[in-house]
Amino acid sequence: PRDARTIELLLTAQGVTSFEQRVPLLLLDFAYRHTSSILSDALHLAADPYTSHAGARPSAASGAAPVNVGEATITSNAVQLAIASRLGFQFRGGGGGGIGGGGGGGASKDWMMELARETNKHALPRVAPSEWGVRLPSERFVLSGVAWGLRDVLAGQEGEEESSEEEE
């Protein structure tokens, strides 16, 4: 493939003269998987109303309008945040700066503060005069909602423990 030849040229330019024939294909596969996972994370971050309320289409009924993943547009901030979050747990060590700054990978505090400042420049939608308080998104987008199904899982586990104790 043409891309494998490009990787061979990059290796040669970096002074690597001897390598197995499958090395460029392995590097090409790694680059594809890494890029697709970064873009997938960025797509989900762009669709999340809590991380992208500044770019979301606000409605009169809710503070942050949830966007379907298929309708979301990937922003450069979403890509940078996806890269920084991947660096925090996928790659260790190194002394390079990168997007997030810091030596060990991940997002630096300064970069996160700059991103928060830029996001917080945009005000939340105003509350209608006939209503009070900020409107919460639907139940499935609220972390404190009951829709997590954890109660059913815990009840099922307790039922299994009781039945195993009765068998003994």
Short mmCIF file of N, CA and C in Angstrom, two decimals:
data_model
loop_
_atom_site.label_atom_id
_atom_site.label_comp_id
_atom_site.label_asym_id
_atom_site.label_seq_id
_atom_site.Cartn_x
_atom_site.Cartn_y
_atom_site.Cartn_z
N PRO A 1 0.82 -1.21 0.00
CA PRO A 1 0.00 0.00 0.00
C PRO A 1 0.86 1.27 0.00
N ARG A 2 0.28 2.32 -0.50
CA ARG A 2 0.99 3.59 -0.60
C ARG A 2 1.34 4.13 0.78
N ASP A 3 0.41 3.99 1.75
CA ASP A 3 0.67 4.50 3.09
C ASP A 3 1.80 3.73 3.77
N ALA A 4 1.89 2.43 3.50
CA ALA A 4 3.00 1.64 4.06
C ALA A 4 4.33 2.14 3.49
N ARG A 5 4.33 2.49 2.21
CA ARG A 5 5.55 3.04 1.60
C ARG A 5 5.91 4.37 2.25
N THR A 6 4.92 5.18 2.56
CA THR A 6 5.17 6.46 3.24
C THR A 6 5.80 6.21 4.61
N ILE A 7 5.31 5.21 5.33
CA ILE A 7 5.88 4.90 6.65
C ILE A 7 7.31 4.39 6.49
N GLU A 8 7.58 3.60 5.44
CA GLU A 8 8.95 3.15 5.18
C GLU A 8 9.87 4.35 4.95
N LEU A 9 9.38 5.34 4.20
CA LEU A 9 10.19 6.54 3.96
C LEU A 9 10.41 7.32 5.25
N LEU A 10 9.39 7.38 6.12
CA LEU A 10 9.56 8.05 7.41
C LEU A 10 10.59 7.33 8.27
N LEU A 11 10.54 6.01 8.29
CA LEU A 11 11.53 5.25 9.06
C LEU A 11 12.94 5.50 8.52
N THR A 12 13.08 5.50 7.21
CA THR A 12 14.38 5.75 6.60
C THR A 12 14.87 7.16 6.91
N ALA A 13 13.97 8.13 6.88
CA ALA A 13 14.34 9.51 7.19
C ALA A 13 14.79 9.66 8.64
N GLN A 14 14.28 8.81 9.52
CA GLN A 14 14.68 8.87 10.93
C GLN A 14 15.93 8.06 11.22
N GLY A 15 16.51 7.45 10.18
CA GLY A 15 17.76 6.72 10.35
C GLY A 15 17.58 5.23 10.59
N VAL A 16 16.36 4.72 10.51
CA VAL A 16 16.12 3.29 10.67
C VAL A 16 16.29 2.65 9.30
N THR A 17 17.36 1.89 9.15
CA THR A 17 17.65 1.31 7.84
C THR A 17 17.29 -0.16 7.74
N SER A 18 17.20 -0.84 8.87
CA SER A 18 16.91 -2.27 8.85
C SER A 18 15.68 -2.56 9.69
N PHE A 19 14.65 -3.11 9.07
CA PHE A 19 13.44 -3.49 9.79
C PHE A 19 12.74 -4.60 9.02
N GLU A 20 11.92 -5.37 9.73
CA GLU A 20 11.18 -6.45 9.08
C GLU A 20 10.13 -5.86 8.14
N GLN A 21 9.71 -6.67 7.20
CA GLN A 21 8.77 -6.20 6.18
C GLN A 21 7.41 -5.85 6.77
N ARG A 22 7.03 -6.49 7.86
CA ARG A 22 5.70 -6.24 8.43
C ARG A 22 5.66 -5.04 9.38
N VAL A 23 6.80 -4.45 9.71
CA VAL A 23 6.84 -3.30 10.63
C VAL A 23 6.02 -2.12 10.10
N PRO A 24 6.17 -1.70 8.84
CA PRO A 24 5.34 -0.58 8.36
C PRO A 24 3.84 -0.89 8.43
N LEU A 25 3.46 -2.14 8.16
CA LEU A 25 2.05 -2.49 8.25
C LEU A 25 1.55 -2.45 9.69
N LEU A 26 2.38 -2.87 10.63
CA LEU A 26 2.00 -2.79 12.05
C LEU A 26 1.86 -1.34 12.49
N LEU A 27 2.79 -0.49 12.06
CA LEU A 27 2.70 0.93 12.40
C LEU A 27 1.47 1.57 11.75
N LEU A 28 1.16 1.16 10.53
CA LEU A 28 -0.02 1.67 9.84
C LEU A 28 -1.29 1.26 10.57
N ASP A 29 -1.34 0.00 11.03
CA ASP A 29 -2.49 -0.49 11.78
C ASP A 29 -2.63 0.27 13.10
N PHE A 30 -1.50 0.50 13.80
CA PHE A 30 -1.54 1.26 15.05
C PHE A 30 -2.05 2.67 14.81
N ALA A 31 -1.54 3.32 13.76
CA ALA A 31 -1.97 4.69 13.47
C ALA A 31 -3.46 4.75 13.16
N TYR A 32 -3.97 3.77 12.42
CA TYR A 32 -5.40 3.75 12.09
C TYR A 32 -6.24 3.56 13.35
N ARG A 33 -5.87 2.57 14.18
CA ARG A 33 -6.65 2.31 15.39
C ARG A 33 -6.59 3.49 16.36
N HIS A 34 -5.42 4.09 16.51
CA HIS A 34 -5.28 5.23 17.43
C HIS A 34 -6.10 6.42 16.92
N THR A 35 -5.99 6.72 15.64
CA THR A 35 -6.73 7.86 15.08
C THR A 35 -8.23 7.64 15.16
N SER A 36 -8.69 6.43 14.84
CA SER A 36 -10.13 6.19 14.89
C SER A 36 -10.66 6.25 16.32
N SER A 37 -9.87 5.80 17.30
CA SER A 37 -10.34 5.89 18.69
C SER A 37 -10.36 7.34 19.18
N ILE A 38 -9.39 8.14 18.77
CA ILE A 38 -9.38 9.56 19.12
C ILE A 38 -10.60 10.26 18.52
N LEU A 39 -10.88 9.99 17.24
CA LEU A 39 -12.02 10.64 16.60
C LEU A 39 -13.34 10.16 17.19
N SER A 40 -13.41 8.90 17.58
CA SER A 40 -14.62 8.39 18.23
C SER A 40 -14.84 9.08 19.57
N ASP A 41 -13.77 9.22 20.36
CA ASP A 41 -13.88 9.93 21.63
C ASP A 41 -14.29 11.38 21.41
N ALA A 42 -13.69 12.02 20.41
CA ALA A 42 -14.01 13.42 20.13
C ALA A 42 -15.46 13.57 19.69
N LEU A 43 -15.96 12.61 18.93
CA LEU A 43 -17.35 12.66 18.49
C LEU A 43 -18.30 12.56 19.69
N HIS A 44 -17.98 11.67 20.63
CA HIS A 44 -18.83 11.54 21.82
C HIS A 44 -18.69 12.75 22.74
N LEU A 45 -17.49 13.32 22.82
CA LEU A 45 -17.31 14.53 23.63
C LEU A 45 -18.07 15.71 23.01
N ALA A 46 -18.09 15.78 21.69
CA ALA A 46 -18.80 16.88 21.03
C ALA A 46 -20.31 16.74 21.21
N ALA A 47 -20.80 15.51 21.38
CA ALA A 47 -22.24 15.29 21.54
C ALA A 47 -22.69 15.41 22.99
N ASP A 48 -21.75 15.44 23.94
CA ASP A 48 -22.09 15.48 25.36
C ASP A 48 -22.44 16.91 25.76
N PRO A 49 -23.66 17.15 26.26
CA PRO A 49 -24.05 18.52 26.60
C PRO A 49 -23.26 19.09 27.78
N TYR A 50 -22.69 18.25 28.63
CA TYR A 50 -21.96 18.75 29.78
C TYR A 50 -20.57 19.25 29.42
N THR A 51 -19.96 18.69 28.37
CA THR A 51 -18.64 19.15 27.98
C THR A 51 -18.67 20.15 26.85
N SER A 52 -19.83 20.30 26.19
CA SER A 52 -19.87 21.18 25.03
C SER A 52 -21.08 22.10 25.05
N HIS A 53 -21.49 22.56 26.23
CA HIS A 53 -22.69 23.40 26.26
C HIS A 53 -22.50 24.70 25.50
N ALA A 54 -21.26 25.12 25.32
CA ALA A 54 -21.02 26.37 24.60
C ALA A 54 -21.34 26.23 23.12
N GLY A 55 -21.16 25.02 22.58
CA GLY A 55 -21.42 24.84 21.17
C GLY A 55 -22.76 24.21 20.88
N ALA A 56 -23.49 23.83 21.93
CA ALA A 56 -24.76 23.13 21.72
C ALA A 56 -25.85 24.12 21.32
N ARG A 57 -26.88 23.56 20.72
CA ARG A 57 -28.03 24.39 20.36
C ARG A 57 -28.95 24.46 21.57
N PRO A 58 -28.96 25.57 22.30
CA PRO A 58 -29.79 25.63 23.50
C PRO A 58 -31.27 25.72 23.15
N SER A 59 -32.08 25.09 23.97
CA SER A 59 -33.53 25.20 23.80
C SER A 59 -34.09 25.94 25.00
N ALA A 60 -35.33 26.35 24.90
CA ALA A 60 -35.94 27.08 26.01
C ALA A 60 -36.23 26.17 27.18
N ALA A 61 -36.33 24.87 26.94
CA ALA A 61 -36.74 23.95 27.99
C ALA A 61 -35.59 23.42 28.83
N SER A 62 -34.38 23.42 28.29
CA SER A 62 -33.29 22.81 29.06
C SER A 62 -32.05 23.68 29.01
N GLY A 63 -31.20 23.48 30.02
CA GLY A 63 -29.98 24.25 30.10
C GLY A 63 -28.97 23.84 29.04
N ALA A 64 -28.85 22.55 28.80
CA ALA A 64 -27.92 22.06 27.80
C ALA A 64 -28.64 21.03 26.95
N ALA A 65 -28.77 21.32 25.68
CA ALA A 65 -29.53 20.44 24.80
C ALA A 65 -28.68 19.24 24.39
N PRO A 66 -29.12 18.02 24.70
CA PRO A 66 -28.35 16.86 24.27
C PRO A 66 -28.41 16.72 22.76
N VAL A 67 -27.30 16.33 22.18
CA VAL A 67 -27.19 16.19 20.74
C VAL A 67 -26.93 14.72 20.44
N ASN A 68 -27.59 14.18 19.42
CA ASN A 68 -27.32 12.81 19.02
C ASN A 68 -25.91 12.72 18.46
N VAL A 69 -25.26 11.57 18.66
CA VAL A 69 -23.88 11.41 18.21
C VAL A 69 -23.78 11.60 16.71
N GLY A 70 -24.76 11.16 15.94
CA GLY A 70 -24.73 11.31 14.50
C GLY A 70 -24.84 12.75 14.04
N GLU A 71 -25.43 13.62 14.87
CA GLU A 71 -25.62 15.02 14.50
C GLU A 71 -24.48 15.92 14.98
N ALA A 72 -23.63 15.42 15.85
CA ALA A 72 -22.58 16.24 16.43
C ALA A 72 -21.48 16.53 15.40
N THR A 73 -20.93 17.72 15.49
CA THR A 73 -19.78 18.06 14.67
C THR A 73 -18.56 18.07 15.57
N ILE A 74 -17.48 17.53 15.08
CA ILE A 74 -16.26 17.43 15.88
C ILE A 74 -15.55 18.77 15.85
N THR A 75 -15.28 19.32 17.02
CA THR A 75 -14.56 20.58 17.13
C THR A 75 -13.10 20.29 17.47
N SER A 76 -12.26 21.29 17.26
CA SER A 76 -10.84 21.11 17.58
C SER A 76 -10.65 20.93 19.09
N ASN A 77 -11.48 21.61 19.89
CA ASN A 77 -11.38 21.42 21.34
C ASN A 77 -11.73 20.00 21.74
N ALA A 78 -12.73 19.40 21.09
CA ALA A 78 -13.10 18.02 21.39
C ALA A 78 -11.97 17.07 21.03
N VAL A 79 -11.30 17.31 19.91
CA VAL A 79 -10.17 16.46 19.51
C VAL A 79 -9.02 16.63 20.49
N GLN A 80 -8.72 17.87 20.88
CA GLN A 80 -7.64 18.10 21.84
C GLN A 80 -7.94 17.46 23.18
N LEU A 81 -9.18 17.55 23.63
CA LEU A 81 -9.56 16.94 24.90
C LEU A 81 -9.49 15.42 24.81
N ALA A 82 -9.90 14.85 23.68
CA ALA A 82 -9.82 13.39 23.49
C ALA A 82 -8.36 12.93 23.49
N ILE A 83 -7.49 13.67 22.82
CA ILE A 83 -6.06 13.31 22.80
C ILE A 83 -5.48 13.41 24.20
N ALA A 84 -5.78 14.49 24.91
CA ALA A 84 -5.23 14.68 26.25
C ALA A 84 -5.74 13.61 27.21
N SER A 85 -7.01 13.24 27.10
CA SER A 85 -7.53 12.22 28.01
C SER A 85 -6.95 10.85 27.68
N ARG A 86 -6.71 10.56 26.41
CA ARG A 86 -6.07 9.29 26.04
C ARG A 86 -4.63 9.25 26.53
N LEU A 87 -3.92 10.38 26.42
CA LEU A 87 -2.53 10.42 26.89
C LEU A 87 -2.44 10.12 28.37
N GLY A 88 -3.45 10.53 29.12
CA GLY A 88 -3.42 10.35 30.57
C GLY A 88 -3.43 8.91 31.00
N PHE A 89 -4.03 8.00 30.21
CA PHE A 89 -4.08 6.62 30.67
C PHE A 89 -3.47 5.64 29.68
N GLN A 90 -3.25 6.02 28.44
CA GLN A 90 -2.76 5.07 27.46
C GLN A 90 -1.24 5.07 27.35
N PHE A 91 -0.62 6.22 27.41
CA PHE A 91 0.82 6.32 27.28
C PHE A 91 1.41 6.81 28.59
N ARG A 92 2.51 6.22 28.99
CA ARG A 92 3.16 6.60 30.24
C ARG A 92 4.57 7.11 29.95
N GLY A 93 5.06 7.95 30.85
CA GLY A 93 6.43 8.41 30.75
C GLY A 93 6.63 9.42 29.64
N GLY A 94 7.88 9.61 29.27
CA GLY A 94 8.19 10.57 28.22
C GLY A 94 8.35 11.95 28.80
N GLY A 95 9.11 12.76 28.15
CA GLY A 95 9.33 14.10 28.66
C GLY A 95 8.78 15.16 27.75
N GLY A 96 8.04 14.75 26.72
CA GLY A 96 7.56 15.71 25.73
C GLY A 96 6.43 16.56 26.24
N GLY A 97 6.20 17.65 25.56
CA GLY A 97 5.13 18.56 25.94
C GLY A 97 3.80 18.11 25.37
N GLY A 98 3.65 18.20 24.07
CA GLY A 98 2.41 17.79 23.44
C GLY A 98 1.30 18.79 23.69
N ILE A 99 0.09 18.37 23.43
CA ILE A 99 -1.07 19.25 23.55
C ILE A 99 -1.30 19.62 24.99
N GLY A 100 -1.26 18.62 25.86
CA GLY A 100 -1.59 18.87 27.25
C GLY A 100 -0.46 19.46 28.06
N GLY A 101 0.73 19.56 27.51
CA GLY A 101 1.85 20.05 28.30
C GLY A 101 2.48 18.91 29.04
N GLY A 102 2.63 18.94 30.30
CA GLY A 102 3.14 17.93 31.21
C GLY A 102 4.01 16.83 30.65
N GLY A 103 4.89 16.28 31.45
CA GLY A 103 5.82 15.27 31.00
C GLY A 103 5.24 13.89 30.91
N GLY A 104 4.30 13.52 31.77
CA GLY A 104 3.82 12.15 31.81
C GLY A 104 2.61 11.92 30.95
N GLY A 105 2.24 12.82 30.12
CA GLY A 105 1.04 12.65 29.32
C GLY A 105 -0.15 13.23 30.04
N GLY A 106 -1.22 13.37 29.36
CA GLY A 106 -2.43 13.91 29.96
C GLY A 106 -2.52 15.41 29.79
N ALA A 107 -3.61 15.94 30.24
CA ALA A 107 -3.87 17.36 30.07
C ALA A 107 -3.25 18.15 31.22
N SER A 108 -2.57 19.23 30.89
CA SER A 108 -2.00 20.07 31.94
C SER A 108 -3.10 20.94 32.55
N LYS A 109 -2.85 21.40 33.74
CA LYS A 109 -3.83 22.24 34.44
C LYS A 109 -4.05 23.55 33.68
N ASP A 110 -2.97 24.12 33.15
CA ASP A 110 -3.09 25.38 32.41
C ASP A 110 -3.97 25.21 31.17
N TRP A 111 -3.77 24.12 30.44
CA TRP A 111 -4.56 23.90 29.23
C TRP A 111 -6.02 23.68 29.58
N MET A 112 -6.29 22.92 30.65
CA MET A 112 -7.67 22.69 31.07
C MET A 112 -8.33 24.00 31.52
N MET A 113 -7.57 24.86 32.22
CA MET A 113 -8.10 26.15 32.65
C MET A 113 -8.41 27.03 31.44
N GLU A 114 -7.53 27.02 30.44
CA GLU A 114 -7.78 27.81 29.23
C GLU A 114 -9.03 27.30 28.51
N LEU A 115 -9.18 25.98 28.43
CA LEU A 115 -10.36 25.40 27.79
C LEU A 115 -11.62 25.73 28.57
N ALA A 116 -11.56 25.69 29.90
CA ALA A 116 -12.72 26.04 30.73
C ALA A 116 -13.07 27.51 30.57
N ARG A 117 -12.07 28.38 30.52
CA ARG A 117 -12.32 29.81 30.34
C ARG A 117 -13.01 30.07 29.00
N GLU A 118 -12.53 29.39 27.96
CA GLU A 118 -13.13 29.58 26.64
C GLU A 118 -14.56 29.05 26.60
N THR A 119 -14.80 27.91 27.25
CA THR A 119 -16.15 27.33 27.28
C THR A 119 -17.09 28.19 28.10
N ASN A 120 -16.62 28.72 29.21
CA ASN A 120 -17.48 29.48 30.11
C ASN A 120 -17.75 30.91 29.63
N LYS A 121 -17.14 31.32 28.52
CA LYS A 121 -17.44 32.63 27.95
C LYS A 121 -18.89 32.71 27.50
N HIS A 122 -19.43 31.56 27.08
CA HIS A 122 -20.80 31.51 26.58
C HIS A 122 -21.75 31.24 27.74
N ALA A 123 -22.72 32.11 27.89
CA ALA A 123 -23.67 31.98 29.00
C ALA A 123 -24.67 30.87 28.73
N LEU A 124 -25.18 30.31 29.82
CA LEU A 124 -26.25 29.33 29.72
C LEU A 124 -27.53 30.05 29.30
N PRO A 125 -28.49 29.33 28.73
CA PRO A 125 -29.74 29.98 28.32
C PRO A 125 -30.47 30.58 29.51
N ARG A 126 -31.15 31.67 29.28
CA ARG A 126 -31.88 32.35 30.35
C ARG A 126 -33.09 31.53 30.77
N VAL A 127 -33.44 31.67 32.05
CA VAL A 127 -34.62 31.00 32.58
C VAL A 127 -35.83 31.88 32.29
N ALA A 128 -36.90 31.26 31.84
CA ALA A 128 -38.12 32.01 31.51
C ALA A 128 -38.66 32.67 32.77
N PRO A 129 -39.28 33.87 32.65
CA PRO A 129 -39.78 34.58 33.84
C PRO A 129 -40.86 33.79 34.59
N SER A 130 -41.60 32.94 33.90
CA SER A 130 -42.66 32.19 34.58
C SER A 130 -42.12 30.95 35.30
N GLU A 131 -40.84 30.63 35.12
CA GLU A 131 -40.24 29.47 35.77
C GLU A 131 -39.14 29.93 36.70
N TRP A 132 -38.67 29.02 37.55
CA TRP A 132 -37.57 29.36 38.43
C TRP A 132 -36.55 28.22 38.39
N GLY A 133 -35.29 28.56 38.57
CA GLY A 133 -34.22 27.56 38.59
C GLY A 133 -33.80 27.13 37.20
N VAL A 134 -32.69 26.44 37.17
CA VAL A 134 -32.16 25.94 35.91
C VAL A 134 -32.83 24.61 35.60
N ARG A 135 -33.29 24.45 34.37
CA ARG A 135 -33.96 23.22 33.96
C ARG A 135 -32.91 22.13 33.74
N LEU A 136 -33.13 20.97 34.32
CA LEU A 136 -32.23 19.84 34.13
C LEU A 136 -32.54 19.13 32.83
N PRO A 137 -31.54 18.48 32.24
CA PRO A 137 -31.81 17.68 31.05
C PRO A 137 -32.67 16.47 31.40
N SER A 138 -33.02 15.68 30.42
CA SER A 138 -33.88 14.53 30.68
C SER A 138 -33.19 13.56 31.64
N GLU A 139 -33.97 12.67 32.21
CA GLU A 139 -33.52 11.78 33.28
C GLU A 139 -32.28 10.96 32.90
N ARG A 140 -32.20 10.53 31.65
CA ARG A 140 -31.08 9.66 31.29
C ARG A 140 -29.75 10.41 31.19
N PHE A 141 -29.77 11.75 31.12
CA PHE A 141 -28.54 12.53 31.05
C PHE A 141 -28.11 13.07 32.41
N VAL A 142 -28.90 12.85 33.45
CA VAL A 142 -28.59 13.37 34.78
C VAL A 142 -27.89 12.27 35.58
N LEU A 143 -26.73 12.57 36.15
CA LEU A 143 -25.97 11.55 36.87
C LEU A 143 -26.68 11.08 38.13
N SER A 144 -27.51 11.93 38.73
CA SER A 144 -28.21 11.54 39.95
C SER A 144 -29.55 10.89 39.66
N GLY A 145 -29.86 10.64 38.40
CA GLY A 145 -31.14 10.05 38.03
C GLY A 145 -31.26 8.59 38.47
N VAL A 146 -32.48 8.10 38.50
CA VAL A 146 -32.75 6.74 38.93
C VAL A 146 -32.59 5.76 37.77
N ALA A 147 -32.45 6.24 36.57
CA ALA A 147 -32.47 5.40 35.38
C ALA A 147 -31.22 4.55 35.19
N TRP A 148 -30.33 4.50 36.15
CA TRP A 148 -29.10 3.74 35.98
C TRP A 148 -29.33 2.24 36.07
N GLY A 149 -30.42 1.79 36.69
CA GLY A 149 -30.70 0.37 36.79
C GLY A 149 -29.86 -0.34 37.83
N LEU A 150 -29.16 0.40 38.65
CA LEU A 150 -28.30 -0.21 39.67
C LEU A 150 -29.13 -0.86 40.76
N ARG A 151 -30.29 -0.30 41.05
CA ARG A 151 -31.14 -0.85 42.09
C ARG A 151 -31.55 -2.28 41.73
N ASP A 152 -31.90 -2.52 40.46
CA ASP A 152 -32.29 -3.86 40.02
C ASP A 152 -31.12 -4.84 40.10
N VAL A 153 -29.93 -4.37 39.73
CA VAL A 153 -28.75 -5.24 39.78
C VAL A 153 -28.45 -5.63 41.21
N LEU A 154 -28.48 -4.65 42.13
CA LEU A 154 -28.21 -4.95 43.53
C LEU A 154 -29.27 -5.86 44.12
N ALA A 155 -30.53 -5.65 43.75
CA ALA A 155 -31.60 -6.51 44.25
C ALA A 155 -31.41 -7.94 43.74
N GLY A 156 -30.97 -8.09 42.51
CA GLY A 156 -30.71 -9.41 41.94
C GLY A 156 -29.56 -10.11 42.64
N GLN A 157 -28.52 -9.36 42.99
CA GLN A 157 -27.37 -9.94 43.69
C GLN A 157 -27.76 -10.37 45.10
N GLU A 158 -28.58 -9.56 45.78
CA GLU A 158 -29.02 -9.93 47.12
C GLU A 158 -29.88 -11.18 47.07
N GLY A 159 -30.73 -11.29 46.04
CA GLY A 159 -31.57 -12.48 45.89
C GLY A 159 -30.74 -13.73 45.65
N GLU A 160 -29.65 -13.61 44.87
CA GLU A 160 -28.76 -14.74 44.62
C GLU A 160 -28.04 -15.16 45.89
N GLU A 161 -27.60 -14.18 46.70
CA GLU A 161 -26.91 -14.49 47.95
C GLU A 161 -27.84 -15.21 48.92
N GLU A 162 -29.09 -14.77 49.01
CA GLU A 162 -30.05 -15.40 49.92
C GLU A 162 -30.35 -16.82 49.48
N SER A 163 -30.49 -17.05 48.16
CA SER A 163 -30.79 -18.40 47.68
C SER A 163 -29.60 -19.33 47.87
N SER A 164 -28.36 -18.82 47.74
CA SER A 164 -27.19 -19.67 47.96
C SER A 164 -27.03 -20.00 49.44
N GLU A 165 -27.41 -19.09 50.33
CA GLU A 165 -27.35 -19.37 51.77
C GLU A 165 -28.38 -20.41 52.16
N GLU A 166 -29.56 -20.39 51.53
CA GLU A 166 -30.61 -21.36 51.82
C GLU A 166 -30.21 -22.75 51.36
N GLU A 167 -29.45 -22.85 50.24
CA GLU A 167 -29.02 -24.14 49.73
C GLU A 167 -28.00 -24.79 50.65
N GLU A 168 -27.20 -23.99 51.33
CA GLU A 168 -26.17 -24.53 52.23
C GLU A 168 -26.82 -25.03 53.47
#
